[in-house]
Amino acid sequence: MKVLRAFISFGKDMIGFVLLLLFLILFFNIESFKNDQAGLGVPDTWLTVNTIFLSIVIEAVPFILLGVFVSALIQIYVKEEWIHRYLPKNAFAALLPAAFLGAIFPICECAIVPIVRRLIKKGMPLHVGVVFLVGAPILNPVVAASTYFAFRTDLTVLYARMGLAFLLAILIGAILYVIFRNSDQLKLSKDELIGVQPVELQTPKRKMNRFKQTLYHASDEFFLMGKYLILGAFIASLFQTFLDREILLTIGSNEWSSTAVMMAFAFLLSLCSEADAFVASSFGNTFTTGSLIAFLVYGPMLDLKNTIMLFAFFKARFVVTFMIVVTVSVFAAVMTFQFLVL
């Protein structure tokens, strides 16, 4: 019965979220139909905003669900002593296995924030969490496969994306370790501030209780993350709609400016890392190869919707420093790769 109630509770939350999305779709479509009948059509740009917003949210929700379930499983089943036992004691030695760990899990940037947050709360060092945060959305096998199919006529992009992401994840983690030295950079939740902590149930039906707790944690985490995803998706849809792309095309042939522009484009578009390669390939005739690599490396590490999530759950000083380090590191690495290899 307890498990059934947990399913019902989670189901109600999910149904409510889905009904809200359906309401938004119907509202915009009905209102646009009414206005068109009256000869007062909704501007096409705002209908485009609506379409892009819904597409970003619908694309990201499955991965958010994956992320919060993994986060809930970590909360319930992973013990803090396991993390301390299996991670190398040396701070810099721990960076390499963290980068390889990111290559195992098929997790995109939509889902990585709750997972890293939970791992850090469980005792993972901050800099190791950073490696996982920037590396996993690129190094995973699903992203590698999508990049291969998008650029199968030029596999340089695939090799550069994976190689640079691996090296940059380690470099960024090392830099942030030097800056913060594993100091606590997580924001406290409301429950933590008032001193209320969830208590694990101890009964003979331990597996049942853990399963129920997993559903409750996943539900709470989903709606906690979901509101920031929606805000980020809305802002990203505004940029995608109103950004003058003709200006981008005029500067796309310059190695320096095109790299900077494509990094900014990746940040604003907030594409899923498992689909961004196909968008990048569409710019192949306009932008340099190096700038396309910058787009594919920078976007999964740092985009608009992820930035909003980071500010919600990490201290502002850490997030600002993280943004600067990631931006400078990616730009320098891509420019070096362009001049030495391309």
Coordinates of C-alpha atoms in Angstrom, one line a residue, residues 46 102 153 161 170 218 265 297:
W46 CA 5.5 35.3 -30.5
G102 CA 31.4 10.8 -17.3
T153 CA 32.0 13.2 -43.7
R161 CA 34.9 17.3 -29.5
I170 CA 40.2 17.7 -16.1
A218 CA 12.5 12.0 -7.5
F265 CA 25.1 31.0 -29.8
V297 CA 32.1 21.7 -26.6

